[in-house]
Structures are given as C-alpha cells and as structure tokens.
mmCIF file of C-alpha atoms in Angstrom:
data_model
loop_
_atom_site.group_PDB
_atom_site.id
_atom_site.type_symbol
_atom_site.label_atom_id
_atom_site.label_comp_id
_atom_site.label_asym_id
_atom_site.label_seq_id
_atom_site.Cartn_x
_atom_site.Cartn_y
_atom_site.Cartn_z
ATOM 1 C CA MET A 1 -29.479 -10.116 22.755
ATOM 2 C CA ARG A 2 -30.196 -6.520 21.796
ATOM 3 C CA ILE A 3 -28.548 -6.238 18.266
ATOM 4 C CA LEU A 4 -28.059 -3.083 16.167
ATOM 5 C CA VAL A 5 -28.644 -3.843 12.516
ATOM 6 C CA THR A 6 -27.315 -1.022 10.327
ATOM 7 C CA GLY A 7 -29.067 -0.860 7.065
ATOM 8 C CA GLY A 8 -31.958 -2.839 8.675
ATOM 9 C CA ALA A 9 -34.668 -1.293 6.448
ATOM 10 C CA GLY A 10 -33.052 -2.497 3.182
ATOM 11 C CA PHE A 11 -33.353 -5.657 1.272
ATOM 12 C CA ILE A 12 -31.219 -7.978 3.148
ATOM 13 C CA GLY A 13 -31.312 -5.994 6.378
ATOM 14 C CA SER A 14 -34.984 -6.250 6.678
ATOM 15 C CA HIS A 15 -34.844 -9.965 6.497
ATOM 16 C CA VAL A 16 -32.225 -10.116 9.046
ATOM 17 C CA VAL A 17 -34.357 -8.019 11.384
ATOM 18 C CA ALA A 18 -37.131 -10.330 10.846
ATOM 19 C CA ALA A 19 -35.005 -13.531 11.504
ATOM 20 C CA LEU A 20 -33.486 -11.968 14.748
ATOM 21 C CA GLY A 21 -37.002 -11.205 16.008
ATOM 22 C CA SER A 22 -38.234 -14.686 15.246
ATOM 23 C CA ALA A 23 -35.180 -16.073 17.167
ATOM 24 C CA GLY A 24 -36.093 -14.006 20.258
ATOM 25 C CA HIS A 25 -33.566 -11.243 19.858
ATOM 26 C CA GLU A 26 -34.219 -7.565 20.131
ATOM 27 C CA PRO A 27 -33.143 -5.964 16.780
ATOM 28 C CA VAL A 28 -32.677 -2.273 16.633
ATOM 29 C CA VAL A 29 -32.562 -0.669 13.186
ATOM 30 C CA LEU A 30 -30.302 2.171 12.031
ATOM 31 C CA ASP A 31 -30.946 3.242 8.392
ATOM 32 C CA THR A 32 -31.076 6.393 6.382
ATOM 33 C CA ARG A 33 -34.551 5.410 5.034
ATOM 34 C CA PRO A 34 -37.677 6.061 6.870
ATOM 35 C CA PRO A 35 -39.607 2.875 8.364
ATOM 36 C CA GLN A 36 -40.957 0.756 5.503
ATOM 37 C CA GLU A 37 -43.227 -2.298 5.642
ATOM 38 C CA ARG A 38 -40.999 -5.139 6.757
ATOM 39 C CA ILE A 39 -40.464 -8.205 4.488
ATOM 40 C CA GLY A 40 -40.897 -11.604 6.177
ATOM 41 C CA GLU A 41 -41.868 -12.550 9.650
ATOM 42 C CA GLY A 42 -40.611 -11.572 12.920
ATOM 43 C CA GLY A 43 -41.331 -9.163 15.872
ATOM 44 C CA ALA A 44 -41.257 -5.409 15.683
ATOM 45 C CA ALA A 45 -37.962 -3.520 15.893
ATOM 46 C CA GLU A 46 -37.008 -0.158 17.226
ATOM 47 C CA ARG A 47 -36.239 2.063 14.262
ATOM 48 C CA ILE A 48 -33.704 4.905 14.203
ATOM 49 C CA THR A 49 -33.275 7.123 11.112
ATOM 50 C CA GLY A 50 -29.492 7.942 10.732
ATOM 51 C CA ASP A 51 -26.364 7.436 8.786
ATOM 52 C CA VAL A 52 -23.381 5.184 9.876
ATOM 53 C CA ARG A 53 -21.118 8.184 8.860
ATOM 54 C CA ASP A 54 -22.731 10.325 11.664
ATOM 55 C CA ALA A 55 -20.689 9.446 14.832
ATOM 56 C CA ALA A 56 -23.187 11.007 17.278
ATOM 57 C CA GLY A 57 -26.041 9.188 15.783
ATOM 58 C CA VAL A 58 -24.100 5.860 15.817
ATOM 59 C CA GLU A 59 -23.140 6.326 19.438
ATOM 60 C CA ALA A 60 -26.775 6.920 20.348
ATOM 61 C CA ALA A 61 -27.956 3.872 18.451
ATOM 62 C CA LEU A 62 -25.263 1.708 20.289
ATOM 63 C CA ARG A 63 -26.625 2.483 23.792
ATOM 64 C CA GLY A 64 -27.640 -0.867 25.471
ATOM 65 C CA VAL A 65 -26.463 -2.969 22.431
ATOM 66 C CA ASP A 66 -24.865 -6.247 22.786
ATOM 67 C CA ALA A 67 -23.713 -6.872 19.258
ATOM 68 C CA VAL A 68 -23.737 -5.210 15.846
ATOM 69 C CA CYS A 69 -24.938 -6.730 12.493
ATOM 70 C CA HIS A 70 -23.525 -4.264 9.858
ATOM 71 C CA GLN A 71 -25.491 -4.466 6.619
ATOM 72 C CA ALA A 72 -25.455 -0.845 5.554
ATOM 73 C CA ALA A 73 -23.409 -0.444 2.175
ATOM 74 C CA MET A 74 -23.618 0.920 -1.187
ATOM 75 C CA VAL A 75 -23.711 -2.219 -3.362
ATOM 76 C CA GLY A 76 -23.249 -3.531 -6.916
ATOM 77 C CA LEU A 77 -21.008 -2.815 -9.731
ATOM 78 C CA SER A 78 -20.415 0.980 -10.157
ATOM 79 C CA VAL A 79 -21.775 2.735 -13.127
ATOM 80 C CA ASP A 80 -18.305 4.268 -13.713
ATOM 81 C CA PHE A 81 -15.242 5.469 -11.690
ATOM 82 C CA ASP A 82 -17.019 8.665 -10.670
ATOM 83 C CA ASP A 83 -18.866 6.447 -8.230
ATOM 84 C CA ALA A 84 -15.724 5.740 -6.256
ATOM 85 C CA PRO A 85 -15.867 8.427 -3.722
ATOM 86 C CA ALA A 86 -19.526 7.483 -2.801
ATOM 87 C CA TYR A 87 -18.594 3.813 -2.374
ATOM 88 C CA VAL A 88 -15.696 4.669 -0.150
ATOM 89 C CA GLY A 89 -17.647 7.175 1.836
ATOM 90 C CA VAL A 90 -20.635 4.774 2.438
ATOM 91 C CA ASN A 91 -18.820 1.517 2.864
ATOM 92 C CA ASP A 92 -15.335 2.287 4.303
ATOM 93 C CA LEU A 93 -15.809 5.517 6.047
ATOM 94 C CA GLY A 94 -19.144 4.444 7.433
ATOM 95 C CA THR A 95 -17.480 1.204 8.697
ATOM 96 C CA ALA A 96 -14.681 3.139 10.276
ATOM 97 C CA VAL A 97 -16.983 5.582 12.142
ATOM 98 C CA LEU A 98 -19.088 2.571 13.291
ATOM 99 C CA LEU A 99 -16.131 0.603 14.589
ATOM 100 C CA ALA A 100 -14.721 3.602 16.320
ATOM 101 C CA ALA A 101 -18.006 4.203 18.132
ATOM 102 C CA MET A 102 -18.172 0.561 19.026
ATOM 103 C CA ALA A 103 -14.784 0.770 20.583
ATOM 104 C CA ARG A 104 -15.854 3.826 22.621
ATOM 105 C CA ALA A 105 -19.007 2.104 23.771
ATOM 106 C CA GLY A 106 -17.449 -1.172 24.647
ATOM 107 C CA VAL A 107 -19.488 -3.275 22.225
ATOM 108 C CA GLY A 108 -17.218 -6.144 21.197
ATOM 109 C CA ASP A 109 -19.150 -8.523 18.871
ATOM 110 C CA LEU A 110 -19.577 -7.677 15.089
ATOM 111 C CA VAL A 111 -21.078 -9.667 12.099
ATOM 112 C CA LEU A 112 -20.211 -7.688 8.884
ATOM 113 C CA ALA A 113 -22.059 -8.078 5.553
ATOM 114 C CA GLY A 114 -19.049 -9.180 3.418
ATOM 115 C CA SER A 115 -19.122 -10.231 -0.216
ATOM 116 C CA MET A 116 -17.768 -12.899 -2.601
ATOM 117 C CA VAL A 117 -16.445 -9.999 -4.779
ATOM 118 C CA VAL A 118 -13.326 -9.874 -2.778
ATOM 119 C CA TYR A 119 -12.095 -12.987 -4.485
ATOM 120 C CA GLY A 120 -12.286 -11.497 -8.049
ATOM 121 C CA GLU A 121 -12.496 -14.779 -10.281
ATOM 122 C CA GLY A 122 -13.274 -17.880 -8.551
ATOM 123 C CA ARG A 123 -11.217 -20.984 -8.300
ATOM 124 C CA TYR A 124 -9.839 -22.445 -11.463
ATOM 125 C CA THR A 125 -7.820 -25.549 -12.420
ATOM 126 C CA CYS A 126 -5.537 -26.087 -15.422
ATOM 127 C CA PRO A 127 -5.092 -29.666 -16.538
ATOM 128 C CA ASP A 128 -1.306 -29.180 -16.706
ATOM 129 C CA HIS A 129 -0.642 -26.507 -14.027
ATOM 130 C CA GLY A 130 -3.153 -27.163 -11.356
ATOM 131 C CA ASP A 131 -4.933 -24.350 -9.501
ATOM 132 C CA VAL A 132 -4.187 -21.154 -11.121
ATOM 133 C CA SER A 133 -5.398 -17.510 -10.790
ATOM 134 C CA PRO A 134 -6.217 -15.917 -14.159
ATOM 135 C CA GLY A 135 -5.806 -12.261 -14.398
ATOM 136 C CA PRO A 136 -8.548 -9.721 -15.406
ATOM 137 C CA ARG A 137 -10.266 -10.391 -18.700
ATOM 138 C CA ARG A 138 -9.192 -8.230 -21.649
ATOM 139 C CA PRO A 139 -11.715 -5.957 -23.420
ATOM 140 C CA ALA A 140 -10.438 -7.307 -26.815
ATOM 141 C CA ASP A 141 -11.212 -10.944 -25.787
ATOM 142 C CA LEU A 142 -14.675 -9.916 -24.408
ATOM 143 C CA ASP A 143 -15.458 -7.949 -27.599
ATOM 144 C CA ALA A 144 -14.595 -11.018 -29.653
ATOM 145 C CA GLY A 145 -16.819 -13.249 -27.504
ATOM 146 C CA ARG A 146 -13.971 -15.101 -25.711
ATOM 147 C CA PHE A 147 -15.437 -14.941 -22.187
ATOM 148 C CA GLU A 148 -13.614 -17.761 -20.486
ATOM 149 C CA PRO A 149 -10.314 -16.786 -18.844
ATOM 150 C CA PRO A 150 -7.430 -18.931 -20.158
ATOM 151 C CA CYS A 151 -4.705 -20.419 -18.086
ATOM 152 C CA PRO A 152 -2.154 -17.549 -17.354
ATOM 153 C CA VAL A 153 0.755 -20.096 -17.910
ATOM 154 C CA CYS A 154 -0.155 -21.986 -21.018
ATOM 155 C CA GLY A 155 -3.354 -20.548 -22.328
ATOM 156 C CA ALA A 156 -5.385 -23.703 -21.812
ATOM 157 C CA ALA A 157 -9.071 -23.935 -21.066
ATOM 158 C CA LEU A 158 -9.615 -23.941 -17.306
ATOM 159 C CA GLU A 159 -12.189 -25.809 -15.130
ATOM 160 C CA PRO A 160 -14.029 -23.787 -12.651
ATOM 161 C CA GLY A 161 -14.537 -24.967 -9.110
ATOM 162 C CA LEU A 162 -15.768 -23.860 -5.640
ATOM 163 C CA VAL A 163 -13.772 -21.039 -3.929
ATOM 164 C CA ALA A 164 -12.952 -21.449 -0.185
ATOM 165 C CA GLU A 165 -12.278 -18.683 2.400
ATOM 166 C CA ASP A 166 -8.549 -19.165 2.216
ATOM 167 C CA ALA A 167 -8.478 -18.072 -1.494
ATOM 168 C CA PRO A 168 -6.367 -14.988 -2.073
ATOM 169 C CA ALA A 169 -8.201 -11.657 -2.322
ATOM 170 C CA ASP A 170 -8.223 -10.037 -5.838
ATOM 171 C CA PRO A 171 -10.916 -7.239 -5.921
ATOM 172 C CA ARG A 172 -11.694 -6.352 -9.562
ATOM 173 C CA ASN A 173 -13.839 -3.219 -9.081
ATOM 174 C CA VAL A 174 -14.395 -0.324 -6.802
ATOM 175 C CA TYR A 175 -17.271 -2.131 -4.887
ATOM 176 C CA ALA A 176 -14.997 -5.130 -4.296
ATOM 177 C CA ALA A 177 -12.114 -2.888 -3.160
ATOM 178 C CA THR A 178 -14.354 -1.302 -0.563
ATOM 179 C CA LYS A 179 -15.771 -4.595 0.721
ATOM 180 C CA LEU A 180 -12.226 -5.918 1.187
ATOM 181 C CA ALA A 181 -11.345 -2.681 2.960
ATOM 182 C CA GLN A 182 -14.240 -3.212 5.316
ATOM 183 C CA GLU A 183 -12.852 -6.572 6.377
ATOM 184 C CA HIS A 184 -9.415 -5.149 7.006
ATOM 185 C CA LEU A 185 -10.858 -2.419 9.148
ATOM 186 C CA ALA A 186 -12.947 -4.840 11.146
ATOM 187 C CA SER A 187 -9.974 -7.157 11.514
ATOM 188 C CA ALA A 188 -7.868 -4.036 12.775
ATOM 189 C CA TRP A 189 -10.656 -3.162 15.184
ATOM 190 C CA ALA A 190 -10.661 -6.569 16.401
ATOM 191 C CA ARG A 191 -6.890 -6.734 17.123
ATOM 192 C CA SER A 192 -6.992 -3.298 18.705
ATOM 193 C CA THR A 193 -9.963 -3.803 21.140
ATOM 194 C CA GLY A 194 -10.030 -7.582 21.622
ATOM 195 C CA GLY A 195 -13.324 -7.653 19.823
ATOM 196 C CA ARG A 196 -14.719 -10.505 17.936
ATOM 197 C CA ALA A 197 -15.775 -10.126 14.176
ATOM 198 C CA ILE A 198 -17.168 -12.338 11.621
ATOM 199 C CA SER A 199 -17.498 -11.403 7.820
ATOM 200 C CA LEU A 200 -20.185 -13.230 5.891
ATOM 201 C CA ARG A 201 -19.205 -13.258 2.219
ATOM 202 C CA TYR A 202 -22.513 -13.386 0.604
ATOM 203 C CA HIS A 203 -22.765 -14.807 -2.893
ATOM 204 C CA ASN A 204 -25.635 -13.821 -5.194
ATOM 205 C CA VAL A 205 -28.478 -12.982 -2.938
ATOM 206 C CA TYR A 206 -31.993 -12.879 -4.364
ATOM 207 C CA GLY A 207 -35.428 -13.009 -2.960
ATOM 208 C CA PRO A 208 -38.510 -10.867 -1.977
ATOM 209 C CA GLY A 209 -37.965 -7.170 -1.505
ATOM 210 C CA MET A 210 -34.999 -6.773 -3.905
ATOM 211 C CA PRO A 211 -34.677 -3.180 -5.374
ATOM 212 C CA ARG A 212 -36.087 -2.693 -8.780
ATOM 213 C CA ASP A 213 -34.650 -0.808 -11.915
ATOM 214 C CA THR A 214 -31.336 0.199 -10.446
ATOM 215 C CA PRO A 215 -27.929 -0.239 -12.148
ATOM 216 C CA TYR A 216 -26.480 -1.088 -8.774
ATOM 217 C CA ALA A 217 -28.788 -4.105 -8.223
ATOM 218 C CA GLY A 218 -27.724 -7.827 -8.676
ATOM 219 C CA VAL A 219 -28.536 -9.767 -11.890
ATOM 220 C CA ALA A 220 -31.648 -11.340 -10.311
ATOM 221 C CA SER A 221 -33.144 -7.869 -9.836
ATOM 222 C CA PHE A 222 -32.351 -6.985 -13.400
ATOM 223 C CA PHE A 223 -34.081 -9.873 -14.795
ATOM 224 C CA ARG A 224 -37.243 -9.727 -12.335
ATOM 225 C CA SER A 225 -37.603 -6.073 -13.202
ATOM 226 C CA ALA A 226 -37.544 -6.728 -17.007
ATOM 227 C CA LEU A 227 -40.140 -9.489 -16.591
ATOM 228 C CA ALA A 228 -42.306 -7.071 -14.551
ATOM 229 C CA ARG A 229 -42.251 -4.778 -17.585
ATOM 230 C CA GLY A 230 -43.110 -7.558 -19.890
ATOM 231 C CA GLU A 231 -39.730 -7.623 -21.372
ATOM 232 C CA ALA A 232 -37.315 -10.658 -22.033
ATOM 233 C CA PRO A 233 -34.454 -10.594 -19.531
ATOM 234 C CA ALA A 234 -31.182 -9.509 -21.225
ATOM 235 C CA VAL A 235 -28.540 -12.126 -20.356
ATOM 236 C CA PHE A 236 -24.918 -10.789 -20.727
ATOM 237 C CA GLU A 237 -21.967 -12.717 -22.342
ATOM 238 C CA ASP A 238 -23.201 -16.152 -23.469
ATOM 239 C CA GLY A 239 -25.116 -16.821 -20.234
ATOM 240 C CA ARG A 240 -22.791 -19.564 -19.010
ATOM 241 C CA GLN A 241 -21.378 -17.586 -16.248
ATOM 242 C CA ARG A 242 -21.530 -19.672 -13.038
ATOM 243 C CA ARG A 243 -22.872 -18.256 -9.827
ATOM 244 C CA ASP A 244 -24.211 -19.353 -6.495
ATOM 245 C CA PHE A 245 -27.773 -17.919 -6.058
ATOM 246 C CA VAL A 246 -28.487 -17.906 -2.415
ATOM 247 C CA HIS A 247 -32.052 -16.903 -1.040
ATOM 248 C CA VAL A 248 -32.226 -13.867 1.321
ATOM 249 C CA ARG A 249 -33.799 -15.920 4.025
ATOM 250 C CA ASP A 250 -30.956 -18.204 4.036
ATOM 251 C CA VAL A 251 -28.596 -15.292 4.230
ATOM 252 C CA ALA A 252 -30.726 -13.998 7.145
ATOM 253 C CA GLY A 253 -30.487 -17.303 8.880
ATOM 254 C CA ALA A 254 -26.567 -17.160 8.501
ATOM 255 C CA ASN A 255 -26.510 -13.724 10.177
ATOM 256 C CA THR A 256 -28.590 -15.121 12.994
ATOM 257 C CA ALA A 257 -26.348 -18.088 13.554
ATOM 258 C CA SER A 258 -23.290 -16.050 13.345
ATOM 259 C CA LEU A 259 -24.514 -13.445 15.849
ATOM 260 C CA GLU A 260 -25.227 -16.322 18.376
ATOM 261 C CA ALA A 261 -21.858 -17.850 17.676
ATOM 262 C CA VAL A 262 -19.638 -14.838 17.543
ATOM 263 C CA ALA A 263 -19.359 -14.614 21.307
ATOM 264 C CA GLU A 264 -17.705 -18.051 21.367
ATOM 265 C CA ARG A 265 -14.968 -17.025 19.191
ATOM 266 C CA GLU A 266 -11.540 -15.993 20.380
ATOM 267 C CA GLY A 267 -11.204 -12.180 20.884
ATOM 268 C CA GLY A 268 -8.942 -10.194 18.560
ATOM 269 C CA THR A 269 -9.711 -11.854 15.364
ATOM 270 C CA LEU A 270 -11.970 -11.759 12.271
ATOM 271 C CA ARG A 271 -13.111 -14.968 10.774
ATOM 272 C CA ALA A 272 -14.588 -15.171 7.144
ATOM 273 C CA TYR A 273 -17.306 -17.299 5.919
ATOM 274 C CA ASN A 274 -18.820 -17.946 2.483
ATOM 275 C CA VAL A 275 -22.532 -17.810 2.457
ATOM 276 C CA GLY A 276 -23.960 -19.702 -0.705
ATOM 277 C CA SER A 277 -26.497 -22.294 -1.444
ATOM 278 C CA GLY A 278 -23.837 -24.729 -2.414
ATOM 279 C CA THR A 279 -25.398 -25.520 -5.796
ATOM 280 C CA PRO A 280 -23.913 -23.478 -8.613
ATOM 281 C CA HIS A 281 -26.200 -22.416 -11.490
ATOM 282 C CA THR A 282 -25.374 -20.395 -14.789
ATOM 283 C CA VAL A 283 -26.789 -16.922 -15.136
ATOM 284 C CA GLY A 284 -28.651 -18.285 -18.173
ATOM 285 C CA GLU A 285 -30.197 -21.034 -16.199
ATOM 286 C CA MET A 286 -31.345 -18.585 -13.512
ATOM 287 C CA ALA A 287 -33.004 -16.329 -16.120
ATOM 288 C CA GLU A 288 -34.801 -19.300 -17.767
ATOM 289 C CA GLU A 289 -36.157 -20.464 -14.401
ATOM 290 C CA LEU A 290 -37.276 -16.983 -13.402
ATOM 291 C CA ALA A 291 -38.976 -16.437 -16.740
ATOM 292 C CA ARG A 292 -40.770 -19.835 -16.485
ATOM 293 C CA ALA A 293 -41.954 -19.228 -13.161
ATOM 294 C CA HIS A 294 -43.137 -15.652 -14.082
ATOM 295 C CA GLY A 295 -44.792 -16.710 -17.213
ATOM 296 C CA GLY A 296 -42.905 -13.983 -19.199
ATOM 297 C CA PRO A 297 -40.936 -13.921 -22.357
ATOM 298 C CA SER A 298 -37.884 -16.222 -22.601
ATOM 299 C CA PRO A 299 -34.491 -14.603 -21.955
ATOM 300 C CA ARG A 300 -32.366 -13.219 -24.826
ATOM 301 C CA VAL A 301 -28.553 -13.626 -24.823
ATOM 302 C CA THR A 302 -27.022 -10.404 -25.857
ATOM 303 C CA GLY A 303 -23.281 -11.052 -25.875
ATOM 304 C CA GLU A 304 -22.738 -7.711 -24.005
ATOM 305 C CA TYR A 305 -20.492 -7.487 -20.965
ATOM 306 C CA ARG A 306 -19.746 -5.223 -18.080
ATOM 307 C CA LEU A 307 -15.999 -4.569 -17.531
ATOM 308 C CA GLY A 308 -15.106 -5.586 -14.033
ATOM 309 C CA ASP A 309 -17.526 -8.425 -13.957
ATOM 310 C CA VAL A 310 -15.959 -11.956 -13.385
ATOM 311 C CA ARG A 311 -16.737 -15.039 -15.378
ATOM 312 C CA HIS A 312 -17.291 -17.690 -12.603
ATOM 313 C CA ILE A 313 -17.613 -17.430 -8.756
ATOM 314 C CA THR A 314 -19.159 -20.231 -6.748
ATOM 315 C CA ALA A 315 -18.803 -20.878 -3.123
ATOM 316 C CA SER A 316 -17.851 -23.562 -0.770
ATOM 317 C CA SER A 317 -19.919 -22.799 2.478
ATOM 318 C CA ARG A 318 -18.712 -25.780 4.339
ATOM 319 C CA ARG A 319 -16.711 -23.738 6.911
ATOM 320 C CA LEU A 320 -19.953 -21.854 8.004
ATOM 321 C CA MET A 321 -21.981 -25.082 8.104
ATOM 322 C CA GLU A 322 -19.425 -26.920 10.078
ATOM 323 C CA GLU A 323 -18.754 -24.089 12.620
ATOM 324 C CA SER A 324 -22.220 -22.698 13.145
ATOM 325 C CA GLY A 325 -24.617 -25.395 12.134
ATOM 326 C CA TRP A 326 -26.303 -23.173 9.585
ATOM 327 C CA ARG A 327 -27.707 -24.856 6.442
ATOM 328 C CA PRO A 328 -29.335 -23.297 3.335
ATOM 329 C CA ARG A 329 -32.890 -24.443 3.194
ATOM 330 C CA VAL A 330 -34.487 -22.721 0.135
ATOM 331 C CA GLY A 331 -33.995 -24.680 -3.042
ATOM 332 C CA PHE A 332 -33.259 -22.966 -6.462
ATOM 333 C CA ALA A 333 -36.558 -23.810 -8.085
ATOM 334 C CA GLU A 334 -38.651 -23.061 -5.011
ATOM 335 C CA GLY A 335 -36.811 -19.795 -4.456
ATOM 336 C CA MET A 336 -37.114 -18.662 -8.077
ATOM 337 C CA THR A 337 -40.815 -19.471 -8.109
ATOM 338 C CA GLU A 338 -41.382 -17.343 -5.039
ATOM 339 C CA PHE A 339 -39.181 -14.526 -6.367
ATOM 340 C CA ALA A 340 -41.030 -14.473 -9.684
ATOM 341 C CA ALA A 341 -44.321 -13.402 -7.902
ATOM 342 C CA ALA A 342 -42.730 -11.439 -5.018
ATOM 343 C CA PRO A 343 -43.034 -7.516 -4.714
ATOM 344 C CA LEU A 344 -39.927 -5.322 -5.420
ATOM 345 C CA ARG A 345 -39.040 -2.255 -3.637
ATOM 346 C CA GLY A 346 -38.120 1.119 -4.978
ATOM 347 C CA ALA A 347 -34.717 1.508 -6.563
ATOM 348 C CA SER A 348 -31.681 2.050 -4.182
ATOM 349 C CA ALA A 349 -27.894 1.642 -4.217
ATOM 350 C CA SER A 350 -27.880 0.784 -0.649
ATOM 351 C CA ALA A 351 -27.676 -2.711 0.643
ATOM 352 C CA GLY A 352 -29.518 -2.018 3.864
#
C-alpha cells in the first residue's frame, strides 16, 4: 500500500515510516520539518514538506494514496493555557483539514495517533464502592503531598487497575481535550463518508529519537535529557505514579498492524485501541532503571507536581492484541538500556 504518514519526520512518525518500509509498504511523509536522518530500519520514503492545515498541500500529498497514518500533532502537557490556540490549531484544525481532503480524494482508511490522556485518571476500585472515577486532584492536596486520589464517595484509598477502551473519556488538560476532539472528528468523518478509522491510544512512548530539553516532551525525555547533562533526573510527586512505558518500535508495529487490518473493518466506524506494554511501572522505577543504564546520578524525588497530570494511568492492550495479532516485543529493561545510550533529537513540540 501507498500510505501517507503525516508527521513522518518526527519521533514516532519516523519509526512508523521505517516499520512500513520494512513491511513492504510505500510510505509518503508529510511534515513541516525538512528531511532528517531516519531513526530505525526500513526503505527510503518520499518526503513532502508541508503542513496538515494547508488544504492544497494535503490534497497534493494524498494523490495515489491508499491510506493515511496521522501522526502530526502538538504533544505533551501545555506550559499554560496560552498554548490552547496552538494545540487546537495543529491538532484539531489540522485533523479537520486532513479529513476533508481525504473525503474529496476518496481515501477511506485512517489510522490516528490517539492518546491515553483522553481517559484522565485510570481505572480505580474502592473496597466498598467498586469501580469509581475520582475527580481532578485538588491543588491543596497536592501541595500537602497527598497525591493519591480518594474515593469520591467515601474518601477511602483506591486500588489502581488497567484501563480498557470502553472507559469513559475525561480529558484533564488542553492536550487531552484536543486528542479526544481528533477522535470525534475522525468518527464523524467515518460516518459521513463510509470510511474506516482506527485510533491508537498510545501510552507513555519512549525510545531513540525522542526530542530533548522541551517542556512538551514526555517524562522519559525529561529524565534522559537530564542524564545527558550529568544531572540527576527530577522525579515529581513521590515517584509512585503508575504508567505503561511502551517502546516506540512497538508503537510503530501497532501502526503497521492496524494499517493492514483497517481495510477489514466495517465502514462508517471508528475503533479505539490502547497501545501499551502491558507491564505497569512507576515513574520512579523508570527513572532508576534509566539512570542505572546510563551510569548517571540517581534520581531525586522533588515532591513537585504539574497541575493537569494524573496519578495513575495504565493500559489493557488486549483488544489490539486479539483483533490485530500485534504484540509488544521490547521489554522494559532492554528498552531502557537502549534508550539510555540512544541519541536524542532537537527540541520540538510536534509529535511527528
């Protein structure tokens, strides 16, 4: 297949392009950045410099394309609310322009880079009230070091669990709101055109080629950048936040499997899938493993927090494994050892 990869010169996008080339597909990259050295293996790809918000450029890039893998996005927790127009412009307007161009071009298959941030907090169970959905954490509690969300009914301690795709959406920050809006736009496009859409809700992606020294990057990039400077990784809260750290090559494999499977799906629908390793770790554990592999200073726990961050969010990726045959292949220790020595790329707020 000839597949347009928006944001294909970025961190995740470049790995997707490499995986598609290795699988025998013909990837075409649309990205605002000029061509860069590709991370990973795979055949060469045609490169088009352009913006997903430019309808004419998108239409030109779609010529002869069988499917679209939409990776282009502004990512990460915003610095402050002044970032909101930029997030909405890149993520939501850009997606709308792309989908409208796909409708005009008759391109009917889409794989969207979604995100676990649409869930807000993960799954929690109260010993007395069963599964509950805690509200946003209060600044007063965070200032006092009370990081765990209590049961909203009785205030008891909660047990975190794995979140599945049927969990209600509860975006807690601007980025999360735009990622959920992308899914709604893709679903509306599918219903209107009879197209087939998949949203891959990435959990905490890490690996070679992450952007360095940017406030919009993920926590793995923060820690790796600190170690590169000879500094101890600064772990927020108490370091016990649970996440699912999934290697970027496994995410690229999920995209390849989904692009090959999307044509078998019923038209007019969007199907969401979690993409995680299946093995939760705390942020503190990740920092310790990365520092050990890098040979740098041990992490320091700061007690600081970012308002809008959630406490625990870990994935059940069973649906994707059962319906596509995809499996995560890079283990936590193996992936962190590779990442500790891997090059980072220049700072960017774009996912690519």
